[in-house]
Coordinates of C-alpha atoms in Angstrom, one line a residue:
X1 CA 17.9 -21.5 -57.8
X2 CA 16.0 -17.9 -57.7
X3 CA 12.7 -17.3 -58.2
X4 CA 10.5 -14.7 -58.5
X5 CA 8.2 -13.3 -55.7
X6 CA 5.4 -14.3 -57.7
X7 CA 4.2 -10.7 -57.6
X8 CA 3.1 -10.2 -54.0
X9 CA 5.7 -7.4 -53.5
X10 CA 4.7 -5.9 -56.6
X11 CA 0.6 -6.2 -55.6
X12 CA 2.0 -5.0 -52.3
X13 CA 3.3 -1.7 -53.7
X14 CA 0.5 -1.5 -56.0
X15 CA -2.9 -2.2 -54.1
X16 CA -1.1 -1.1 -50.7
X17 CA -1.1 2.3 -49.4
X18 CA 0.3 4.2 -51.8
X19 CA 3.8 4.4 -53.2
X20 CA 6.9 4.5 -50.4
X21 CA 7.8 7.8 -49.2
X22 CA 11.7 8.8 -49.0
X23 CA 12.8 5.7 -46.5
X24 CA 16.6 5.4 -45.6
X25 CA 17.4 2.3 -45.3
X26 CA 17.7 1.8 -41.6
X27 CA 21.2 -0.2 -40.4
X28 CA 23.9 0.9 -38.2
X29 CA 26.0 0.3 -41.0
X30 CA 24.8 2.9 -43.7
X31 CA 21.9 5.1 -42.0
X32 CA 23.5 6.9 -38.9
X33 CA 25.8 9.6 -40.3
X34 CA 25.3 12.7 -39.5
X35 CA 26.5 13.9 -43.8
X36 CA 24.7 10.8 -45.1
X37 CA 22.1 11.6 -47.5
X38 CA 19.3 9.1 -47.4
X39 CA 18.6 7.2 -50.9
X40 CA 14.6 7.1 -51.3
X41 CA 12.4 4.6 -52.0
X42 CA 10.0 6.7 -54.3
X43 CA 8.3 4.0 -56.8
X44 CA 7.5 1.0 -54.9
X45 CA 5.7 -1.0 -57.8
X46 CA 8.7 0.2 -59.8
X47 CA 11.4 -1.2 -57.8
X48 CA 9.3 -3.8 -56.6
X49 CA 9.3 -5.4 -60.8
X50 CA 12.9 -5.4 -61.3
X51 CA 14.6 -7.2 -57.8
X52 CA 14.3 -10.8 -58.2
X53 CA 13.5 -12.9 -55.3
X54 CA 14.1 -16.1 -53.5
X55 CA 11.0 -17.8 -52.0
X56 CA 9.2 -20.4 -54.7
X57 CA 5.2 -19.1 -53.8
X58 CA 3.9 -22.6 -55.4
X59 CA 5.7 -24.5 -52.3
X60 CA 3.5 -22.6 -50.0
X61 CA -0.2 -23.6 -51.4
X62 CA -1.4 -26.4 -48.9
X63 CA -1.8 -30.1 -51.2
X64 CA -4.8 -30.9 -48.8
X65 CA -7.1 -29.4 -46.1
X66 CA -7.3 -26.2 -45.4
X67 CA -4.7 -23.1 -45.9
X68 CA -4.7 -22.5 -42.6
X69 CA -4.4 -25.8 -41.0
X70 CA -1.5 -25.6 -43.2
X71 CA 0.2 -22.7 -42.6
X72 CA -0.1 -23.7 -38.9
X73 CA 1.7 -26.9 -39.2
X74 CA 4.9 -24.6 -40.4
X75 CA 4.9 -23.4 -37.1
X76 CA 6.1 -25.1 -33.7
X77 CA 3.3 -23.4 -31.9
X78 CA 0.4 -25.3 -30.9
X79 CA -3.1 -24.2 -31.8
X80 CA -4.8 -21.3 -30.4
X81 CA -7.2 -22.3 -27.8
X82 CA -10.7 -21.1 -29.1
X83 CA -11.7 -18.1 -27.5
X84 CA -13.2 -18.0 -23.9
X85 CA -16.7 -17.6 -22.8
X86 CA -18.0 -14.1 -22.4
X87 CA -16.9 -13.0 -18.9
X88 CA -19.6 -12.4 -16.1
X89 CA -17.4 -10.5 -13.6
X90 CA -18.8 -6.7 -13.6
X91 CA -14.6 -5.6 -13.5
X92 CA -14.2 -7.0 -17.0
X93 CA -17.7 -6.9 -18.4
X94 CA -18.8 -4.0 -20.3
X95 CA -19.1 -2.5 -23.6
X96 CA -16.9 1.2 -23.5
X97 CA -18.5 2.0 -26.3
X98 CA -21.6 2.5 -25.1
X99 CA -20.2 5.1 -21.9
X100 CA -21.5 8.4 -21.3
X101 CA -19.6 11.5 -22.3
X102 CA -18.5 11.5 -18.5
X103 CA -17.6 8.3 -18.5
X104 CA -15.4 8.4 -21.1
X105 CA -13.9 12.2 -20.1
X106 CA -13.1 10.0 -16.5
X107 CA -11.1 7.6 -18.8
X108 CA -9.1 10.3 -20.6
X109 CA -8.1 12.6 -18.0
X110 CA -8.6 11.0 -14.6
X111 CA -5.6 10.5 -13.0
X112 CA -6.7 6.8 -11.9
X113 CA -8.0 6.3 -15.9
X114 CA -4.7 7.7 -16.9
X115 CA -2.8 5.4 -14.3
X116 CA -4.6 2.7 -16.0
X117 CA -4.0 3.1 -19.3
X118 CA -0.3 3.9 -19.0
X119 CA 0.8 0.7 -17.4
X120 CA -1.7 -1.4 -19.6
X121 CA 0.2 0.1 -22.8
X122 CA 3.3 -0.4 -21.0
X123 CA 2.9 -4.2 -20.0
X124 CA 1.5 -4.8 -23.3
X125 CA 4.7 -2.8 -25.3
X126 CA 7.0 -4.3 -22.8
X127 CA 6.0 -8.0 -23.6
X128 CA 6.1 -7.3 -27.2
X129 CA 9.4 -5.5 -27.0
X130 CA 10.5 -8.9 -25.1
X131 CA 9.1 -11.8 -27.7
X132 CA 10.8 -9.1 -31.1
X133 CA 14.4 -9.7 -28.6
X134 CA 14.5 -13.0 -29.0
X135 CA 17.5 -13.9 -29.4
X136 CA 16.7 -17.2 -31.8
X137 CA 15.1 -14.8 -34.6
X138 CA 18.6 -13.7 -35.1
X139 CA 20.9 -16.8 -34.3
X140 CA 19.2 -19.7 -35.4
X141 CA 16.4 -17.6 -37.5
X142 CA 19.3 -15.8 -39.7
X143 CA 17.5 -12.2 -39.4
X144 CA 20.0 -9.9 -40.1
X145 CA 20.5 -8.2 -36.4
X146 CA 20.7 -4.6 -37.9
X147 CA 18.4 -1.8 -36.9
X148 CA 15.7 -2.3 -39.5
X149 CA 15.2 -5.6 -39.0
X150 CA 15.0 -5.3 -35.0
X151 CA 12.3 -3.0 -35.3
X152 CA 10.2 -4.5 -37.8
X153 CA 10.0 -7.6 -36.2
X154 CA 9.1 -5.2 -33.1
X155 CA 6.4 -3.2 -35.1
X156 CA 4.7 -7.1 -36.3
X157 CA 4.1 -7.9 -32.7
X158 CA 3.1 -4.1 -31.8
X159 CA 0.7 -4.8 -34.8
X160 CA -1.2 -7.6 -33.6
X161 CA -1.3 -5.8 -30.1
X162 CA -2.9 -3.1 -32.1
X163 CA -5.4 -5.4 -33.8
X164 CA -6.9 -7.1 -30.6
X165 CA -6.9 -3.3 -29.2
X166 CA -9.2 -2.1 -32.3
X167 CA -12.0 -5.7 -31.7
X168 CA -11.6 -5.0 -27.8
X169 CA -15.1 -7.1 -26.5
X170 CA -14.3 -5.9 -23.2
X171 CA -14.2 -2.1 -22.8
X172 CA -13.8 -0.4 -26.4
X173 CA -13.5 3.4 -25.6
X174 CA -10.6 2.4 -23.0
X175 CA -9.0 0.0 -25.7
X176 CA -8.6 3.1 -28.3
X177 CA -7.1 5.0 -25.2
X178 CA -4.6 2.4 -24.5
X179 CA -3.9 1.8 -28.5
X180 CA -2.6 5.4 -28.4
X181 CA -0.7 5.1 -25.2
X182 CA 0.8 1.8 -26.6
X183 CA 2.4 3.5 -29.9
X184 CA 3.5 6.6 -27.7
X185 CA 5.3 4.4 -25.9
X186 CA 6.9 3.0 -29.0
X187 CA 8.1 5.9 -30.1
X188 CA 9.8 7.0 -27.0
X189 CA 11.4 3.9 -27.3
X190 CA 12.3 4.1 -31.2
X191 CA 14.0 7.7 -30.2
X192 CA 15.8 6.3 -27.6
X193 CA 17.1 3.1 -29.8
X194 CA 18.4 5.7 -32.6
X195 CA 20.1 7.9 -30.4
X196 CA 22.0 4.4 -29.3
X197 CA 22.8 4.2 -32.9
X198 CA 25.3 7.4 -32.3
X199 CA 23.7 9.7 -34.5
X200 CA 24.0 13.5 -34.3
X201 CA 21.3 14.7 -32.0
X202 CA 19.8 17.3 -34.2
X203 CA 19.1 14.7 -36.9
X204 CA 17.2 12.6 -34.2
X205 CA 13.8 13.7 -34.6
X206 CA 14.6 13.2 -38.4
X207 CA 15.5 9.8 -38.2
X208 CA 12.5 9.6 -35.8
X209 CA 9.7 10.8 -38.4
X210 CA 11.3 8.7 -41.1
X211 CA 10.7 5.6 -38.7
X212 CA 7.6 6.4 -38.0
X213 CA 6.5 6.5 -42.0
X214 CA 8.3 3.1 -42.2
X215 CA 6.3 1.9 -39.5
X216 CA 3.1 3.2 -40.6
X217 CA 3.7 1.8 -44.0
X218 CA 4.1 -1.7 -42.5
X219 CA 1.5 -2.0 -40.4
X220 CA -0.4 -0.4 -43.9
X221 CA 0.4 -3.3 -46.0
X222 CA -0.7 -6.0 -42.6
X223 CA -4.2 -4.2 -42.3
X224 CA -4.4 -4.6 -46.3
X225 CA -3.7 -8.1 -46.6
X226 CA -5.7 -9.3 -44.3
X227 CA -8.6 -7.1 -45.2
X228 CA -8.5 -7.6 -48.9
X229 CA -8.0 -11.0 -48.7
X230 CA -9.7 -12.2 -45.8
X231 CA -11.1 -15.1 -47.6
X232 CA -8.6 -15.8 -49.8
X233 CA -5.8 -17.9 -47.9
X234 CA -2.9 -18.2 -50.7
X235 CA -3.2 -14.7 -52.2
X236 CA -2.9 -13.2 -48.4
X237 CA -0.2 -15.4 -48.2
X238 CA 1.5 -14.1 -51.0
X239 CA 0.6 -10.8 -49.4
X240 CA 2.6 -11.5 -46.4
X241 CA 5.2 -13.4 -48.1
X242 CA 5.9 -9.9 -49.8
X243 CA 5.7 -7.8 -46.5
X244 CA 7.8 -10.1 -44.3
X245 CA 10.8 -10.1 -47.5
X246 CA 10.2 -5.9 -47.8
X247 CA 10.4 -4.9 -44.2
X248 CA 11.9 -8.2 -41.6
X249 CA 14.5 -9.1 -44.5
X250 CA 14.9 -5.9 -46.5
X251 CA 14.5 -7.4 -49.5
X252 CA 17.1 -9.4 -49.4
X253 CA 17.8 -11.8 -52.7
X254 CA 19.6 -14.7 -50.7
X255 CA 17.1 -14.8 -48.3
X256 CA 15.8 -18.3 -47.4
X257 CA 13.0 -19.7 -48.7
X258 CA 12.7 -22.0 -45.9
X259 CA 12.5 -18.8 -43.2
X260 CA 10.0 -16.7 -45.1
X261 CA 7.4 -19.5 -44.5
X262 CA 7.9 -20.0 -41.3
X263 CA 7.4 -16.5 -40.6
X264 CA 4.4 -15.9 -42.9
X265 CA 3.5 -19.4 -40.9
X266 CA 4.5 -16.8 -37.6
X267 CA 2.4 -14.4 -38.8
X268 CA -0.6 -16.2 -39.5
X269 CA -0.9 -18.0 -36.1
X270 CA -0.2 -15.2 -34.3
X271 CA -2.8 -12.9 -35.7
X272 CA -5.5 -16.2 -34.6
X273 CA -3.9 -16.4 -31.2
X274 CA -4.2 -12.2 -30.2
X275 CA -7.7 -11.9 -32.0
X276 CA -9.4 -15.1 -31.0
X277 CA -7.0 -17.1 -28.6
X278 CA -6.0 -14.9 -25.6
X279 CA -8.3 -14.5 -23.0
X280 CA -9.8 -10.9 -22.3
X281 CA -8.9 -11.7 -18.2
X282 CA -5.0 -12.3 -19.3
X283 CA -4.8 -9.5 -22.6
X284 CA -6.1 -6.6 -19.9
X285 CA -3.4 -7.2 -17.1
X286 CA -0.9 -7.5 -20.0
X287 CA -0.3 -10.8 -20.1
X288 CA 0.4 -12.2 -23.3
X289 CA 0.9 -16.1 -24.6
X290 CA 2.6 -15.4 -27.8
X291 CA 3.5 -19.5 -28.1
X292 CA 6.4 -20.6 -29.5
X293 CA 9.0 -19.3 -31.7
X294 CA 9.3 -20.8 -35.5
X295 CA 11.7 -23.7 -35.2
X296 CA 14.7 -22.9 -36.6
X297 CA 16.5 -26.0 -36.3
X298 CA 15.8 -27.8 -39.1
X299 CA 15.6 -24.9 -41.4
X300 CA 17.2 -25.9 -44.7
X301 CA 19.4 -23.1 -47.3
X302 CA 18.4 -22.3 -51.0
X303 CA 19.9 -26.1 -52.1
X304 CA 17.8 -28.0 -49.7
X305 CA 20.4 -28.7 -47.1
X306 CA 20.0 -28.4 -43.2
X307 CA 21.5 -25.0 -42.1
X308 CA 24.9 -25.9 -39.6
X309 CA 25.1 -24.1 -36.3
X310 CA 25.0 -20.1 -36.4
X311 CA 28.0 -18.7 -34.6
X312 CA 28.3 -15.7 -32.4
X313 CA 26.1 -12.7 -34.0
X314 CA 27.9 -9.5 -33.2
X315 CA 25.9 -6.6 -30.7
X316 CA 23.6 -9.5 -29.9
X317 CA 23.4 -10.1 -26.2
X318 CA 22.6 -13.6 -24.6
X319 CA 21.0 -12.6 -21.4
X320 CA 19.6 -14.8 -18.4
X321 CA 16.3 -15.9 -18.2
X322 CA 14.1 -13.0 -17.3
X323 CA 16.7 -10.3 -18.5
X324 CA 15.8 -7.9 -20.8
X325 CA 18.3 -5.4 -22.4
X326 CA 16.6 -1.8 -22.4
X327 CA 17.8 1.7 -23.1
X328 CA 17.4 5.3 -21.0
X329 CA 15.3 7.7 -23.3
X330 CA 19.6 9.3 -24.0
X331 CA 20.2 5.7 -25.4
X332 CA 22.6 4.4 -22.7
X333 CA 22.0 0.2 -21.9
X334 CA 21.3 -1.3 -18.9
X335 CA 19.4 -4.4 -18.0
X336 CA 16.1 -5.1 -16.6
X337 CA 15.1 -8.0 -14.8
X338 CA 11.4 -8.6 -15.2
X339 CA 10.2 -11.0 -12.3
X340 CA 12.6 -9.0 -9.4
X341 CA 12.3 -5.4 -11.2
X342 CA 15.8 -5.3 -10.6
X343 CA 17.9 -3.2 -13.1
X344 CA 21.5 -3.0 -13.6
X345 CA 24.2 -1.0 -15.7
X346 CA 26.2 -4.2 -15.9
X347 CA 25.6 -7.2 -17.6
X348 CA 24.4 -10.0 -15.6
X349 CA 26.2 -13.2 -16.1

């Protein structure tokens, strides 16, 4: 049975950032051709009214406690730990925001600040770039394995990278410095996954800028939700709902109910975990505890029935433990192993 989306995509196009900008729709499928023209998005709220949806918003308000204990209990993650005393070690203590102008000029353009910075942003892009691979969102988790998708999921976890970045207790000025090394790094990467995609070279910086408004518009509608409705569980849930069916599933009408709460579920936890739940010691060498993945197993179809076993998902690669699948900034594969730094053009077995 379909329902409605209860109007959180709607609100999301209307109290969100503004209308979409011309979008194409990002697959392997339809985007990448070089005589394509790309079909815009122009009139979010619009578009927004007349698609029906599938998730029943009345099965997500919590019967007792609170939302978020809730929302939590959707997910197989434990708790976040509460958040760890302030540090006393003079390498990690500080406020950045208070630094002198030559402190913070040392930051920017020394080459040891620089140094610093760069493999911060990179250890923090890398570990996000590993959790958004997973290869259980798109076996068991059902997320179409299609450009769009990949990178959505990617910019959620960039996103709450960004967030613990922006309340930083530990060194604020540095934290802004890293935030912008972190998305430059993202879209060297986003270049380098689109020109795997086989498109035309001259339409790469194209493709490129029309990402990048994608990407802004998402991490848009995150930063709204959880700033309008900061104290208002089940409309920020609808809020989410409506962001996670727009951007993870594309809007698809046969979505599952069952898989858009447990990522709103995702969602939720995680944004706890970054702000409040990693410790400052383990966020500034770049080690992240992102907790479990949703479990997937029981996740049940549209009639209430258990979902069988998902069978081999095409381009997706089941690597080794520690293997990560990365690309050259031309696009070409090859893998990475992230405990021996080993890399290889072959596949490892």
């Amino acid at each position: 049975m379909m329902h409605r989306l209860h109007g959180a995509a709607i609100a999301m196009g209307r109290r969100g950032c503004g209308a979409f900008v011309g979008i194409a729709r990002l697959d392997s499928r339809r985007t990448f051709s070089a005589t394509g023209r790309h079909s815009a998005l122009e009139n979010a709220g619009d578009n927004l009214i007349h698609r029906s949806a599938v998730v029943d918003l009345t099965r997500l308000r919590p019967t007792s406690g609170s939302a978020q204990a809730a929302l939590r209990s959707l997910s197989s993650a434990p708790s976040p730990s509460p958040p760890p005393p302030p540090t006393t070690d003079p390498t990690q203590a500080g406020d950045g925001g208070n630094k002198g102008i030559f402190g913070k000029i040392w930051d920017r353009y020394s080459f040891q600040g620089q140094q610093k910075r760069i493999i911060l942003g990179e250890r923090l892009f890398r570990s996000a770039q590993y959790r958004a691979n997973d290869p259980r969102w798109y076996q068991e988790g059902r997320i179409p394995y299609e450009f769009r998708p990949r990178h959505a999921l990617l910019t959620m976890h960039v996103w709450f990278l960004h967030k613990r970045l922006l309340a930083d207790r530990v060194d604020s000025h540095l934290a802004l410095l890293v935030q912008e090394e972190l998305f430059d790094i993202l879209w060297n990467d986003t270049r380098a996954r689109i020109r795997a995609e086989g498109v035309n070279e001259l339409t790469v910086n194209k493709h490129l800028k029309e990402v990048q408004e994608l990407t802004f518009l998402h991490c848009c509608h995150y930063d709204h939700a959880y700033q309008e409705f900061a104290n208002d569980d089940f409309s920020r849930l609808e809020e989410i709902v409506g962001i996670i069916w727009t951007y993870v599933l594309n809007k698809d009408e046969e979505a599952y109910p069952d898989l858009i709460q447990r990522l709103a579920a995702y969602v939720e936890y995680q944004y706890i975990n970054l702000l409040e739940g990693v410790p400052d010691s383990h966020f500034w060498e770049g080690r992240i505890p992102w907790g479990d993945i949703p479990e997937f197993d029981t996740m049940k179809d549209n009639n209430g029935k258990v979902l069988g076993k998902m069978g081999e998902v095409p381009g997706l690669d089941i690597l080794p433990k520690h293997w990560l699948k990365t690309l050259t900034d031309a696009g070409d594969k090859y893998y990475w192993n992230t405990e021996t730094n080993v890399t290889s053009w072959k596949k490892p077995s």
